Short mmCIF file of C-alpha atoms in Angstrom, two decimals:
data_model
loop_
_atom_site.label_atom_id
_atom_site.label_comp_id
_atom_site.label_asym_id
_atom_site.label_seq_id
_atom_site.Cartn_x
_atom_site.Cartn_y
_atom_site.Cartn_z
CA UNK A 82 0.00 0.00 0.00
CA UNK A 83 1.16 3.50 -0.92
CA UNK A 84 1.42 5.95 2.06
CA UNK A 85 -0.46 8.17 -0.37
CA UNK A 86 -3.72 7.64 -2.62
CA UNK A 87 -5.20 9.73 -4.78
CA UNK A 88 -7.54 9.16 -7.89
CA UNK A 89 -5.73 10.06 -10.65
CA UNK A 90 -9.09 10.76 -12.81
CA UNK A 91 -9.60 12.45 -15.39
CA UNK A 92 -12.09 14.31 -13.85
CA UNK A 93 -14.42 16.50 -16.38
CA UNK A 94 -16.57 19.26 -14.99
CA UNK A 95 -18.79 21.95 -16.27
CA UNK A 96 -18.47 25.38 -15.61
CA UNK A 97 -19.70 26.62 -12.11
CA UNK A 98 -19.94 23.24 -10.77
CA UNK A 99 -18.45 22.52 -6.95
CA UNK A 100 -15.41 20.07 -7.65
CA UNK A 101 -14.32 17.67 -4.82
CA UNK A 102 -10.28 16.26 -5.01
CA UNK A 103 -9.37 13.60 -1.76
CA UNK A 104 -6.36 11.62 -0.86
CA UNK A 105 -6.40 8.95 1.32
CA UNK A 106 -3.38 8.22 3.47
CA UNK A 107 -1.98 5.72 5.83
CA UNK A 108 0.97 7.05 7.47
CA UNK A 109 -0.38 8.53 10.85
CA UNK A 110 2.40 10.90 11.71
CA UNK A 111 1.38 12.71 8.86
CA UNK A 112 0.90 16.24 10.36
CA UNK A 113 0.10 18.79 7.91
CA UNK A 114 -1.13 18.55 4.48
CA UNK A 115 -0.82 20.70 1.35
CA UNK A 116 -2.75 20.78 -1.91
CA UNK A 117 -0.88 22.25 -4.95
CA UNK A 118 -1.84 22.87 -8.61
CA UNK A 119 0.10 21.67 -11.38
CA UNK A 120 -0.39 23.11 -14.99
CA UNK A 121 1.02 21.19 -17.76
CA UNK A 122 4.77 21.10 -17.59
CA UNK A 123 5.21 23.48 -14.81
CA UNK A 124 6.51 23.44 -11.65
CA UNK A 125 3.63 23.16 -8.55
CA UNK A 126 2.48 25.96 -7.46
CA UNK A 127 1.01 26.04 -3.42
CA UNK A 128 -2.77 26.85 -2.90
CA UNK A 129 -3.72 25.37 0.31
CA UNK A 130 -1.60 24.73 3.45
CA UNK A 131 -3.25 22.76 6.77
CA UNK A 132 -1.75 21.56 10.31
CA UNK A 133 -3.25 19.10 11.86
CA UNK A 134 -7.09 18.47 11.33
CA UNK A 135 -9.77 20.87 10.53
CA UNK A 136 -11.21 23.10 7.53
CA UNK A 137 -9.61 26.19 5.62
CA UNK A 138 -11.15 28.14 3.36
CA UNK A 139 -9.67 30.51 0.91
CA UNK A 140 -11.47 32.22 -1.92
CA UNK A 141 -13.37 28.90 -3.69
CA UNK A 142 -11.05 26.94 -2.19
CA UNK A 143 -11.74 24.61 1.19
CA UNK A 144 -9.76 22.12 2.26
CA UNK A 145 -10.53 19.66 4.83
CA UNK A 146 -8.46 17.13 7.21
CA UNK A 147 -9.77 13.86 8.90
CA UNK A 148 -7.01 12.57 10.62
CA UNK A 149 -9.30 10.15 12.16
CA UNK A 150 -9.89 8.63 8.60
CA UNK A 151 -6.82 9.74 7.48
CA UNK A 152 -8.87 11.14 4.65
CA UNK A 153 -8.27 14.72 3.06
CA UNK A 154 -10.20 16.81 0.67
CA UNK A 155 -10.06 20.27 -1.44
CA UNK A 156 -13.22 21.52 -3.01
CA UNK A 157 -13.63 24.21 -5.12
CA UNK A 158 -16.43 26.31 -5.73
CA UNK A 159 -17.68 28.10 -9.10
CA UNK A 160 -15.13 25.86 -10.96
CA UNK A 161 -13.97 27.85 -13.85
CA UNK A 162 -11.81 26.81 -16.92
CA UNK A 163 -8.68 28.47 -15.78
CA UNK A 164 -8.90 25.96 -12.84
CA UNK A 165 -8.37 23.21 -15.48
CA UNK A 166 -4.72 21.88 -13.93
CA UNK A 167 -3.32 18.41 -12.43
CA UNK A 168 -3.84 18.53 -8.36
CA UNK A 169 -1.63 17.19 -6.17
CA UNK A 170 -1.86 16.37 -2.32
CA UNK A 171 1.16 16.54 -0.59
CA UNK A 172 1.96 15.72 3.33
CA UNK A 173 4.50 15.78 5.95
CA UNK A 174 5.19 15.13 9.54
CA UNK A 175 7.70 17.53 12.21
CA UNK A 176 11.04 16.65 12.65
CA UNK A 177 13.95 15.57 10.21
CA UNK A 178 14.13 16.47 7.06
CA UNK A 179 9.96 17.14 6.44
CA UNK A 180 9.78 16.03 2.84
CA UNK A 181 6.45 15.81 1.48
CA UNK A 182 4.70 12.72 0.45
CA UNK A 183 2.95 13.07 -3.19
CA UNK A 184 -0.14 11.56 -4.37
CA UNK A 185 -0.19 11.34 -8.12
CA UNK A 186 -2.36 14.17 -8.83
CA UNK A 187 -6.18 14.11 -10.03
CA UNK A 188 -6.32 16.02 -13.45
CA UNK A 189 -9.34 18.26 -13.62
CA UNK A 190 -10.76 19.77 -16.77
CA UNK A 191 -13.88 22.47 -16.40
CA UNK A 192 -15.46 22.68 -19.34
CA UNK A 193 -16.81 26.11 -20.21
CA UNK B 213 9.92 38.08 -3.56
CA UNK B 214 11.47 36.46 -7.26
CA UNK B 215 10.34 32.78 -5.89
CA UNK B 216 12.52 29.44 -6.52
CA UNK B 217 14.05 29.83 -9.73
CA UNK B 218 15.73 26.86 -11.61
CA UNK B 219 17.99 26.76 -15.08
CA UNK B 220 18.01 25.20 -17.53
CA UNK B 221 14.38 24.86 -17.45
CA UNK B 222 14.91 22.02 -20.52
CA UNK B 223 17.87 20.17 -21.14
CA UNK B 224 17.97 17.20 -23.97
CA UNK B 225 21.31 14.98 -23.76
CA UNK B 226 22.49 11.77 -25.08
CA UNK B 227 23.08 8.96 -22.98
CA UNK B 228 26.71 8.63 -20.87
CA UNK B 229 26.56 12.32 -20.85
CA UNK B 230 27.24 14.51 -17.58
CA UNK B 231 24.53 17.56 -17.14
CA UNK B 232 24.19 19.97 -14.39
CA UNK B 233 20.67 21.81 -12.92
CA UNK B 234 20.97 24.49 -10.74
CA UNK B 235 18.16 25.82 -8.28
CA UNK B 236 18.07 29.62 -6.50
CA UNK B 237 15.50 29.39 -3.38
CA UNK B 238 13.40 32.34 -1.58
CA UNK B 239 16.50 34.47 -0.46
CA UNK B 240 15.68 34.12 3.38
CA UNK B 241 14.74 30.11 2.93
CA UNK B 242 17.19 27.91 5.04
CA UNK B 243 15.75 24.82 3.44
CA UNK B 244 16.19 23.45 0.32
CA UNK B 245 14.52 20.35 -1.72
CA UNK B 246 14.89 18.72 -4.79
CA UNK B 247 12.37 16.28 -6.41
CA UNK B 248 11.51 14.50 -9.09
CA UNK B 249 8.43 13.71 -10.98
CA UNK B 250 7.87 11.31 -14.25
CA UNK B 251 5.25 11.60 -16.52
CA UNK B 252 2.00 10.66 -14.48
CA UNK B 253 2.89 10.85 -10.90
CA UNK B 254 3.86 12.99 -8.25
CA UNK B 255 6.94 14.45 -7.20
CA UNK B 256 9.05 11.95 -5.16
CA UNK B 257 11.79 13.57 -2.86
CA UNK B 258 15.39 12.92 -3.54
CA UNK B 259 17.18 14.81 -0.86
CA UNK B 260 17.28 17.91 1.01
CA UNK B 261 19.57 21.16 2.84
CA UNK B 262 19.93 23.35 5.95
CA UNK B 263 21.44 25.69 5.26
CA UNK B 264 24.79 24.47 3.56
CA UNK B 265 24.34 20.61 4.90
CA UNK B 266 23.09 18.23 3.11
CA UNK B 267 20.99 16.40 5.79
CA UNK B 268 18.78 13.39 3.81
CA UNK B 269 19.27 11.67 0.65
CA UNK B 270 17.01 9.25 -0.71
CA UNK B 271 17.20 5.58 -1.91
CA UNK B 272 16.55 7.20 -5.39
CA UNK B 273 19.35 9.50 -5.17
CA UNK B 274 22.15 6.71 -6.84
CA UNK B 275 25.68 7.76 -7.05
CA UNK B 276 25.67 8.75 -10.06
CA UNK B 277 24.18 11.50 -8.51
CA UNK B 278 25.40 14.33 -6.32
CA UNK B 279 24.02 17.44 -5.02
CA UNK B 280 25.98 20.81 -3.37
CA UNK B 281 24.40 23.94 -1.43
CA UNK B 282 27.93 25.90 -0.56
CA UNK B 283 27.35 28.78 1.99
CA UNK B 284 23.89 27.93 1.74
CA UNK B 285 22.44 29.73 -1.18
CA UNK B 286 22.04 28.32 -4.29
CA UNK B 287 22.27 24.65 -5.27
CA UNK B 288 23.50 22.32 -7.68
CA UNK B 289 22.01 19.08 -8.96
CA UNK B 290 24.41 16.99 -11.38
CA UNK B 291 23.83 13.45 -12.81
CA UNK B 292 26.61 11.79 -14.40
CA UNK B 293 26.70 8.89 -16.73
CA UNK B 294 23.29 9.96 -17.45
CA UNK B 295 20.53 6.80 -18.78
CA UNK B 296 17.22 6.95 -20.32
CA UNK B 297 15.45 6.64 -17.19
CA UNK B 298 17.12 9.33 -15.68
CA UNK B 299 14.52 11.74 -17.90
CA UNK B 300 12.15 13.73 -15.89
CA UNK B 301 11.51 16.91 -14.23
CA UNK B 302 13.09 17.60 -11.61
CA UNK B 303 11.79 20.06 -9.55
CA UNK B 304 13.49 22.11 -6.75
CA UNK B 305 11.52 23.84 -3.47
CA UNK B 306 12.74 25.48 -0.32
CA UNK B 307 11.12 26.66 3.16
CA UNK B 308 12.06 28.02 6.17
CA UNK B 309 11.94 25.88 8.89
CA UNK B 310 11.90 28.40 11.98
CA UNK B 311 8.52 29.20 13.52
CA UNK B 312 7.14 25.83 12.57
CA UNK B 313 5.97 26.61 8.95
CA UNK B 314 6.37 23.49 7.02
CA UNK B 315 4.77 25.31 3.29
CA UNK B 316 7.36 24.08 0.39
CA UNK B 317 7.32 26.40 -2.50
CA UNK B 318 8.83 25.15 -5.91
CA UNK B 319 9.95 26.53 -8.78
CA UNK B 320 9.32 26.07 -12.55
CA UNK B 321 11.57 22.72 -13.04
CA UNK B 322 13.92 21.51 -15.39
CA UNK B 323 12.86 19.22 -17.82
CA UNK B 324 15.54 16.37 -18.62
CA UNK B 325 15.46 13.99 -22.32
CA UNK B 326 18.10 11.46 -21.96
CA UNK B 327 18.21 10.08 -25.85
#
């Protein structure tokens, strides 16, 4: 079993419709828990950053920890084409060097 | 704030050939990562700095491949003897540790075609 599991998709959307992206995960050290956005052939770029469990919310963006299930989620709201874009969950736990564990990355496309 | 820059951002070599990537971090970033990612899958980590020490490497990380940070600024990726399956991205990201903030940011990549 992979530490980290994530759907790789495709996932295909209309325009305006509320997307939902999870990981699953079975290391539970894990203590905080990222969620970047990939566009083709560039590097990732950072959109949401949690410690610990709980929700976030920035913008259209929420992202939610259950370290319980050691289940994780982003959602986005009012999906729009520009949001088209691989997304990646990433994760970590305090102390040493604090790499981050990838999933694969779910690749979204809103269609307008 | 420039953010992590990396150069080249492609490089296409043949096979046996030596190449060299190098990575600039956030100026005030004591951490420094490098990664890499193949076609379909995430980035896995290869090894990392503080500062000018190179503190993890992993099981990836063969030796025909070596990594520098000197007096902690920039750093230096450089495969030798390259093969096929060394092509990739590979991606570069830095932090800073203090104050418990844990948020990698990367930069752009370098693309790698072994031929």
């Amino acid at each position: 079993q992979k530490e980290v599991e994530q759907d790789p998709g495709p996932l295909s959307v209309p325009e305006g419709a509320i997307v939902s992206l999870n990981c699953t995960y079975s290391n539970s050290a894990f203590q905080y828990f990222m969620w970047y956005r990939q566009y083709s052939r560039k590097g990732p770029e950072l959109l949401m950053y949690t410690y610990s469990s709980g929700n976030k919310e920035d913008g259209r963006f929420t992202a939610q920890v259950d370290k319980s299930s050691k289940y994780i989620s982003l959602f986005i709201r009012d999906s729009q084409p520009s949001d088209s874009a691989t997304y990646l969950c990433a994760m970590g736990s305090q102390g040493g060097s604090e790499k981050l564990v990838f999933g694969k990355g779910t690749k979204l496309t809103v269609n307008p | 704030d420039t953010g992590v820059s990396q150069d080249p951002r492609h490089k296409i070599t043949k096979r046996g050939q030596n190449v060299t990537f190098r990575c600039d971090p956030i100026s005030e970033h004591n951490r420094l990562y490098w990664y890499r990612q193949t076609l379909g899958q995430g980035p896995e980590f290869l090894t990392y700095f503080q500062n000018e020490a190179q503190l993890e490497k992993s099981r990836l990380l063969s030796d025909r491949f070596s990594a520098e940070r000197p007096k902690g600024s920039f750093s230096t990726l450089e495969i030798q003897r390259t093969e096929q399956g060394d092509s990739a991205m590979y991606l570069c990201a830095s932090s800073f540790s203090e104050r418990g903030l844990f948020e990698q940011f990367f930069g752009p990549g370098t693309r790698l075609t072994v031929l």
